[in-house]
Coordinates of C-alpha atoms in Angstrom, one line a residue:
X9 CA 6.3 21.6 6.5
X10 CA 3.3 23.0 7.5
X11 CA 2.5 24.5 11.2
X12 CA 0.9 22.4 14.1
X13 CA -2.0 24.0 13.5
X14 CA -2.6 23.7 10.4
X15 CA -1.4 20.2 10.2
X16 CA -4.6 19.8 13.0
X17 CA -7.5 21.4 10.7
X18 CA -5.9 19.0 7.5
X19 CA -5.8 15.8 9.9
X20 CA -8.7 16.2 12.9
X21 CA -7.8 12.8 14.5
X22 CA -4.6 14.7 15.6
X23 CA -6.2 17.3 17.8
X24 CA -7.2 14.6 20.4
X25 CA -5.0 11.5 19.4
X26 CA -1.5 10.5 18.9
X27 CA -2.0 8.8 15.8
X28 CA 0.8 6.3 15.3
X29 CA -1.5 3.7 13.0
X30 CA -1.1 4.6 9.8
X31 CA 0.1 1.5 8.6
X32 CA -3.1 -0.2 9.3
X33 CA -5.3 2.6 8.4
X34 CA -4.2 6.5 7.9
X35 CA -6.5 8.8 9.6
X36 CA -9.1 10.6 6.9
X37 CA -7.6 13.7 5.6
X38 CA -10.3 16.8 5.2
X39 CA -9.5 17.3 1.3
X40 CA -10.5 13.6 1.1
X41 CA -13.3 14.3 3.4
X42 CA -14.6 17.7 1.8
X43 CA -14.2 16.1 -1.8
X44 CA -16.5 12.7 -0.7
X45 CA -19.2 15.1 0.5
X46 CA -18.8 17.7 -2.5
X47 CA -19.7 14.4 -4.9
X48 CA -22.8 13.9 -2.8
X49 CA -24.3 17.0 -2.4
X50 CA -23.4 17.4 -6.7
X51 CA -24.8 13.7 -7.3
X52 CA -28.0 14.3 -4.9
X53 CA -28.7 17.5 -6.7
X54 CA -28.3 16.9 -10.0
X55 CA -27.7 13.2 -11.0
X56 CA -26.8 11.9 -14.1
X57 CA -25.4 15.1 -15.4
X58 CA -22.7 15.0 -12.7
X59 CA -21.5 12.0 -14.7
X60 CA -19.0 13.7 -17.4
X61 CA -17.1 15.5 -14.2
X62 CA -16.7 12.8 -12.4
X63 CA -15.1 11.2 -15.7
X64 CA -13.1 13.6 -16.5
X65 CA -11.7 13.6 -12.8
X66 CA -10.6 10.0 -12.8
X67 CA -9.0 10.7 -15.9
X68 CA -6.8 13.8 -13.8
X69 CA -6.4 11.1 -11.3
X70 CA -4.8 8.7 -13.3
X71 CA -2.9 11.8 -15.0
X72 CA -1.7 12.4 -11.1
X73 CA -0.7 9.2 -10.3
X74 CA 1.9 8.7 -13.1
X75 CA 3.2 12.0 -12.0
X76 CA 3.5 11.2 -8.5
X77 CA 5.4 7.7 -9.7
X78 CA 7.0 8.8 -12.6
X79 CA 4.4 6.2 -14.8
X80 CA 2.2 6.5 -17.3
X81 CA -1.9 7.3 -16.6
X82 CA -2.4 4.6 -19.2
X83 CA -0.8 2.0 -16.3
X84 CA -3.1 2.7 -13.6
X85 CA -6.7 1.5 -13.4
X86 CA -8.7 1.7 -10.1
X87 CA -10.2 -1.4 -8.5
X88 CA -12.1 -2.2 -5.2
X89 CA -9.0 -2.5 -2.7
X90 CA -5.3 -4.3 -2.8
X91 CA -6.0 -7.3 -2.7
X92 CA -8.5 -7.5 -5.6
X93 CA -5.8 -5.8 -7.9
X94 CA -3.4 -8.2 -6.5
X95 CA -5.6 -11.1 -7.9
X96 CA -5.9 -9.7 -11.3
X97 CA -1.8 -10.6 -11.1
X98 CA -2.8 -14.7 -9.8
X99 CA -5.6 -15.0 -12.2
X100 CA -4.1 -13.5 -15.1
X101 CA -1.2 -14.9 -15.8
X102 CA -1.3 -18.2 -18.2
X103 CA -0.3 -20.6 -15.4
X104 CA 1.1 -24.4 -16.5
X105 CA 1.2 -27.5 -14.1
X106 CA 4.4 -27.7 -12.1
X107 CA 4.9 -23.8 -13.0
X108 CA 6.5 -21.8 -9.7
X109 CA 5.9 -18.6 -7.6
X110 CA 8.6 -17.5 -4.7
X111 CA 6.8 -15.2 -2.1
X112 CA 8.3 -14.7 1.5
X113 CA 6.6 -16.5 4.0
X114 CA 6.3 -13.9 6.1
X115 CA 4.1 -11.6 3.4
X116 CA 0.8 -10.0 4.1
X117 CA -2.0 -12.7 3.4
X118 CA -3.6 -10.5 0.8
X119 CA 0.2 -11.4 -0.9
X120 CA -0.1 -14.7 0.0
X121 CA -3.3 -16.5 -0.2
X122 CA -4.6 -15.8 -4.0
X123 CA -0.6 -17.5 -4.5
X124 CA -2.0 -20.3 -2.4
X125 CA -5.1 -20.4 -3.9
X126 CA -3.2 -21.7 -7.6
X127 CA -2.1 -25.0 -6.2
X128 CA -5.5 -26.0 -7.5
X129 CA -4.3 -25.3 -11.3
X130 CA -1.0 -27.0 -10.4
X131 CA 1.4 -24.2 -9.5
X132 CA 3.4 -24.5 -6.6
X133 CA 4.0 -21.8 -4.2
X134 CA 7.6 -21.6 -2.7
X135 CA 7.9 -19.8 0.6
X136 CA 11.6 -18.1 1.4
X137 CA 12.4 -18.3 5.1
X138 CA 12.9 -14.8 7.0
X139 CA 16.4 -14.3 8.3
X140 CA 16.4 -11.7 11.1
X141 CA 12.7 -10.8 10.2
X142 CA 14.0 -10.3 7.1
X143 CA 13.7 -12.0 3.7
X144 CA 16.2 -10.2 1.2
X145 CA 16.1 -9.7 -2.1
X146 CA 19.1 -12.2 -3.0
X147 CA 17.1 -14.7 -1.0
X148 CA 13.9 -14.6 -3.0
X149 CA 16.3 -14.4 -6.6
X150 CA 18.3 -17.7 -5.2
X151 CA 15.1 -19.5 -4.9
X152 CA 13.9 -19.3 -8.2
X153 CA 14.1 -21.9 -10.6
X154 CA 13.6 -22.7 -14.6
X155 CA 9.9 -23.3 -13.4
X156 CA 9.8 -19.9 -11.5
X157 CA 7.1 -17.6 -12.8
X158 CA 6.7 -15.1 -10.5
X159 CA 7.8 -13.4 -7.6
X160 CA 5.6 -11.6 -5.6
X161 CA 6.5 -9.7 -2.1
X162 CA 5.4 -6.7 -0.4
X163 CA 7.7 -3.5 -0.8
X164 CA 7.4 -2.8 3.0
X165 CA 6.6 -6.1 5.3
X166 CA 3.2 -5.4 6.9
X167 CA 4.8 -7.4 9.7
X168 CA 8.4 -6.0 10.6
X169 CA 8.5 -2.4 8.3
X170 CA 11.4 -4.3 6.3
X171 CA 11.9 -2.5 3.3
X172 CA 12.5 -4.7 0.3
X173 CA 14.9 -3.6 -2.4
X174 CA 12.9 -4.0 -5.4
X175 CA 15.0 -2.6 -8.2
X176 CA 17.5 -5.1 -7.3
X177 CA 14.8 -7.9 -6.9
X178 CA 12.9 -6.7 -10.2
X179 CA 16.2 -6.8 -12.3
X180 CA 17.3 -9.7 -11.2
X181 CA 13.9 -11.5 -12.2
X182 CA 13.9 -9.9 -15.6
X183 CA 17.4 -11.3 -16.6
X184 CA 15.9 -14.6 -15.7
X185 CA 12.4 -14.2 -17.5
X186 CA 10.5 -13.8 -14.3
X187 CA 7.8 -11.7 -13.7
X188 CA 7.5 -9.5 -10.8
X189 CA 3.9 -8.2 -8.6
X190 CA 5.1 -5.8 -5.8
X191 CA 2.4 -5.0 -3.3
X192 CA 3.3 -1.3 -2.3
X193 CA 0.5 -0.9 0.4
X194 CA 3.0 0.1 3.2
X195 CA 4.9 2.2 0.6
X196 CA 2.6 4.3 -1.3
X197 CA 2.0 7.8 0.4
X198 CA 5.0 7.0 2.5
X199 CA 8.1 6.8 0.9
X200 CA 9.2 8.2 -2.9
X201 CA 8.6 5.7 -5.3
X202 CA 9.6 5.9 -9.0
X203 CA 7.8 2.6 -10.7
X204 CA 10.2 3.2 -13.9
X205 CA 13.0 2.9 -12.4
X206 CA 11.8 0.2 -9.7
X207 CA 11.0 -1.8 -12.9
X208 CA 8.0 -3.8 -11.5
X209 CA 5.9 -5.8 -14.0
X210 CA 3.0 -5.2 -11.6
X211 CA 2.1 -2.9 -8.5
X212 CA -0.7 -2.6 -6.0
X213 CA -1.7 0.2 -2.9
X214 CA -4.4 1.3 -1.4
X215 CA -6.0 4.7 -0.7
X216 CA -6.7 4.3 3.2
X217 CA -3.4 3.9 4.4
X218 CA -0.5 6.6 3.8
X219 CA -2.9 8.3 1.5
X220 CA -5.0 8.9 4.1
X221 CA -8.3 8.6 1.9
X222 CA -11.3 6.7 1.9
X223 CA -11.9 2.8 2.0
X224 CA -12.5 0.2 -0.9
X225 CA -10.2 2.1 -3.5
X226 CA -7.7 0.6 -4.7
X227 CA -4.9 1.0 -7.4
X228 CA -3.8 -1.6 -10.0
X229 CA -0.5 -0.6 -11.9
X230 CA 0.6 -2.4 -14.7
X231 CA 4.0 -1.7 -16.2
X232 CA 2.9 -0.8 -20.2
X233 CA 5.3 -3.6 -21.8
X234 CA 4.1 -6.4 -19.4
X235 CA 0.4 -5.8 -20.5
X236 CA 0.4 -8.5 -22.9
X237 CA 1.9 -10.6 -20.0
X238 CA -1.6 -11.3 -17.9
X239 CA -5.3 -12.0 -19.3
X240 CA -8.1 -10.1 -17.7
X241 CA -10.1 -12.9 -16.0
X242 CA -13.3 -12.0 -17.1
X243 CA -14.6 -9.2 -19.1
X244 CA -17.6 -6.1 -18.0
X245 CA -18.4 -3.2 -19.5
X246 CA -15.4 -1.1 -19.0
X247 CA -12.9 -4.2 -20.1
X248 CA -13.0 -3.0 -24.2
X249 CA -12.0 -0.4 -26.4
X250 CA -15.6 1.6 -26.9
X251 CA -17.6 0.5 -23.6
X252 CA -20.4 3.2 -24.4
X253 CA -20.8 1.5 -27.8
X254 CA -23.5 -0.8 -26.7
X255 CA -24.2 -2.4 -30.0
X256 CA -20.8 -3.4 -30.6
X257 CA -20.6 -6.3 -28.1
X258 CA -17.8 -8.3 -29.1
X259 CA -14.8 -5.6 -29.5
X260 CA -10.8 -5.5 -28.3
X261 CA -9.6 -5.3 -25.1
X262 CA -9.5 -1.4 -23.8
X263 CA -5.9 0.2 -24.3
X264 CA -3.6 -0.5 -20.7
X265 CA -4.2 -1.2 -17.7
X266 CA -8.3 -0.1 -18.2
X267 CA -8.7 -3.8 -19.6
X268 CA -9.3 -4.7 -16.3
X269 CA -12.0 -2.8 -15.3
X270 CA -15.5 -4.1 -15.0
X271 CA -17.9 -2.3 -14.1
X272 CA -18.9 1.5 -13.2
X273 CA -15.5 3.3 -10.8
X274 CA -16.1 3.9 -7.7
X275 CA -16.4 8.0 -8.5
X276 CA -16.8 9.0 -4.7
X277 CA -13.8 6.9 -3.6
X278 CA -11.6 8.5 -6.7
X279 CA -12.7 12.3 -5.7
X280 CA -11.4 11.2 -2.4
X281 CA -8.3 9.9 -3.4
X282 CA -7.6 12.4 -5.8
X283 CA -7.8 15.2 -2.9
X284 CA -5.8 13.1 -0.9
X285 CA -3.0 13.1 -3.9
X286 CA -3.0 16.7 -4.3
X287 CA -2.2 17.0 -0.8
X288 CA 0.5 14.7 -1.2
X289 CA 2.2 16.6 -4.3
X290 CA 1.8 19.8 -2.0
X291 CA 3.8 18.5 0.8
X292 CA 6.4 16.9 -1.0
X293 CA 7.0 13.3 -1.8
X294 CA 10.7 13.7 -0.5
X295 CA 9.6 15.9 2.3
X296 CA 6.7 13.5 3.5
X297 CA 9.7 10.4 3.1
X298 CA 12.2 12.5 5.3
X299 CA 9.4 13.3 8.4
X300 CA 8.6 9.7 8.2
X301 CA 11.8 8.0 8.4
X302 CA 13.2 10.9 11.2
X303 CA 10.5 9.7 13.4
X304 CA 11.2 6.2 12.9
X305 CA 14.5 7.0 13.6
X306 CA 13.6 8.7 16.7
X307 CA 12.3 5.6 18.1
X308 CA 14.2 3.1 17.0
X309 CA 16.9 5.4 19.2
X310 CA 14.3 5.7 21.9
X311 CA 13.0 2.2 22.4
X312 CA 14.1 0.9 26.1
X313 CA 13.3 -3.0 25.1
X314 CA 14.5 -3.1 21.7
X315 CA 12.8 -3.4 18.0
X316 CA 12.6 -5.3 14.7
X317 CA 15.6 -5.0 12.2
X318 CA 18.2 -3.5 14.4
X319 CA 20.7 -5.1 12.5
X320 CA 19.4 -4.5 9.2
X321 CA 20.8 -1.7 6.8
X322 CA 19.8 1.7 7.0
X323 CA 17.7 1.3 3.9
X324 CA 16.2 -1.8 5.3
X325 CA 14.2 0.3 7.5
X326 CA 11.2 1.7 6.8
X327 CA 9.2 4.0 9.2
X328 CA 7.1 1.5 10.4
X329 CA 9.0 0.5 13.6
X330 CA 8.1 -2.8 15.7
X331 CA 8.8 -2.3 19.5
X332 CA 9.4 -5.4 21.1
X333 CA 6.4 -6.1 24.0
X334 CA 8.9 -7.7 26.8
X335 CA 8.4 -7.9 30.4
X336 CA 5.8 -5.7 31.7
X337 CA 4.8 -4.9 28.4
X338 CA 3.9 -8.1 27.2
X339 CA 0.5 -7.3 29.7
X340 CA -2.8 -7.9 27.5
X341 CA -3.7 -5.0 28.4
X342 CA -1.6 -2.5 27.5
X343 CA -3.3 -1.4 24.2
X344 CA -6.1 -0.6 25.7
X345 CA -5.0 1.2 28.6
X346 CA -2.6 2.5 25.6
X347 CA -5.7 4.4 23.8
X348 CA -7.3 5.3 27.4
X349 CA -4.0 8.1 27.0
X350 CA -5.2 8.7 23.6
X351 CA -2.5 6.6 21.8
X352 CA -3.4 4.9 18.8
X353 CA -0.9 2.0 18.1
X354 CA -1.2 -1.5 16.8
X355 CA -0.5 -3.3 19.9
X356 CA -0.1 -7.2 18.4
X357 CA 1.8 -10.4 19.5
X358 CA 4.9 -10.1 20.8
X359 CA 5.4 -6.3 19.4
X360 CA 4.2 -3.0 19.4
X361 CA 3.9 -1.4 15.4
X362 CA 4.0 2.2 15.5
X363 CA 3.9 4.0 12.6
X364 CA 4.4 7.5 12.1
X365 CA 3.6 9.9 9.0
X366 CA 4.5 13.5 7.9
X367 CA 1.7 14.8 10.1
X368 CA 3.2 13.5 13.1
X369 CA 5.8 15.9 15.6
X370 CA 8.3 14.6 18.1
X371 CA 5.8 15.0 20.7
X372 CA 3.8 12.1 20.0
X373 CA 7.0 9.6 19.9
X374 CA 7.4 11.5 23.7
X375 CA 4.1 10.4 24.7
X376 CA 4.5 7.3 23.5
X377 CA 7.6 6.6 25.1
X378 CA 6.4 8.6 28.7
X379 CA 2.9 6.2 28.6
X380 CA 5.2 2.9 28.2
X381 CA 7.6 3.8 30.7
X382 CA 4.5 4.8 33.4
X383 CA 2.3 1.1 32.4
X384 CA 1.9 -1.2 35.2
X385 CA 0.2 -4.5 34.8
X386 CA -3.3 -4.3 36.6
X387 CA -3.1 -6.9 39.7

């Protein structure tokens, strides 16, 4: 790992702030930052004929990413966040009244409400209960029926940090003819993922969170032999085989995931994502997993009032760690007066999410833990 130091000149919001939010937005690293301005100072200066890099970049990107999850560039394509890749998944899929999706119903409503939303074309969504914060992966198989479709659940629960075990859920659902979306936004950039052997039909993440890159990117990944299994919704530009071909207007569908692409990539949000990557790769997927989960360790051990998913199994528990807000913690004003010590956290009902990353030491779980011991309720 790299020195305090230089950890501080790759991540600046660390030089002031104990940054335990990365699970609702990672802090922007400088090769993300340095990249986004290199593309408009090249843009402003010369235009047009910036184009063909900035092609040939996303192209590396894509040639990254299936490094990074052991996937093929053809299966990635880059869309406008999460959630809009997500609905590719909803609206793609050639749904039949009376046809079924099983989600947990304690999923992030980016997961759940484009589900929802198909009750209008006669699909009914069926929502597993959570047992100990938890909704399992035998749960979510046992509620499938012959009219089951789809499951779709986060990898990592926005809500608790469960971690979901997806290889067994995705072979389960193949055995039965089921499809499977897995919304890896609180996985991606934080713990190793191999999509071949996880076995997901279809995948989504963003590039703001564990990534620490820019906003409005996100990633669509379609497992090459489920292609044929959704429908782009609509068509644009960048949705056929020869998209610069302008006279040929009616042509096939682009090879892979690209099919569902519409019009002109973001190229500024890519250059930043793309830095952000290489960063990753340089670090270490294992080693940036490892940093994370010690930490959460650490305070899982360290919390006086308890967490989320004490009970659960070791690889249950992802580095995202919910601290129970009991007692004097439960004040409303403790995240403020949280962030007055220069401690960012996502103080919500009933808990406290802290989420560590690689770039995080020790020292900040100690702060945390030395400003929640000190808070008294204003009078």
């Amino acid at each position: 790992m790299l020195s305090r130091a230089e950890i501080e000149e790759l991540f600046p919001a660390t030089r002031k702030l104990v940054y335990l939010d990365t699970a609702y937005r990672g802090p922007l690293c400088k090769p993300a930052g340095d990249a986004a301005e290199a593309y408009l100072r090249s843009i402003s200066a010369r235009g047009s004929l910036e184009i063909p890099r900035y092609i040939e970049l996303l192209n590396n990107c894509r040639k990254r990413l299936a490094t990074v999850f052991n996937a093929k560039p053809e299966e990635f394509v880059f869309l406008a966040n999460a959630t809009d890749a997500f609905s590719r998944v909803t609206l793609g899929i050639d749904w039949r009244e009376g046809d079924e999706v099983v989600a947990p119903e304690n999923d992030y409503p980016g997961v759940l409400r484009p589900l929802l939303d198909l009750r209008r074309r006669g699909v009914k969504l069926v929502l597993v209960p959570a047992r100990d914060d938890a909704v399992f992966a035998e749960q979510l198989l046992a509620a499938c029926t012959p009219r089951t479709r789809l499951i779709a659940a986060s990898h990592v629960n926005f809500r608790t940090g469960f971690c979901l075990d997806v290889s067994t859920l995705c072979a389960g659902a193949k055995k039965m003819g089921v499809l499977t979306a897995i919304d890896f936004v609180q996985s991606a950039g934080c713990l190793q993922l191999d999509f071949g052997a996880l076995g997901a039909d279809f995948g989504t993440f963003a590039a703001r969170k564990w990534f620490c890159a820019l906003d409005t990117l996100g990633i669509f990944y379609v497992r090459e032999e489920s292609l044929n299994k959704l429908t782009p919704h609509t068509l644009g530009l960048f949705s056929v085989a020869e998209p610069h071909n302008f006279d040929a207007l009616d042509q096939p569908l682009a090879p892979g995931a690209r099919r569902f692409m519409l019009g002109a990539p973001p190229y500024i949000q890519i250059a930043a994502f793309d830095a952000a990557l290489e960063l990753y790769q340089r670090v270490g997927a294992a080693e940036v997993e490892a940093a994370g989960r010690a930490l959460g360790r650490t305070i899982r051990e360290g919390a006086k009032t308890g967490c989320l998913g004490e009970s659960w199994p070791a690889g249950a528990q992802a580095p995202i760690v919910c601290l129970l807000r009991e007692g004097k913690l439960a004040d409303e004003s403790l995240g403020p007066r949280l962030l007055q010590r220069g401690i960012v956290a996502s103080v919500r009902k009933g808990i406290i999410r802290v989420s560590p990353h690689w770039f995080n030491a020790e020292s900040d779980v100690d702060r945390l833990f030395d400003a929640l011991a000190a808070f008294e309720p204003r009078k």
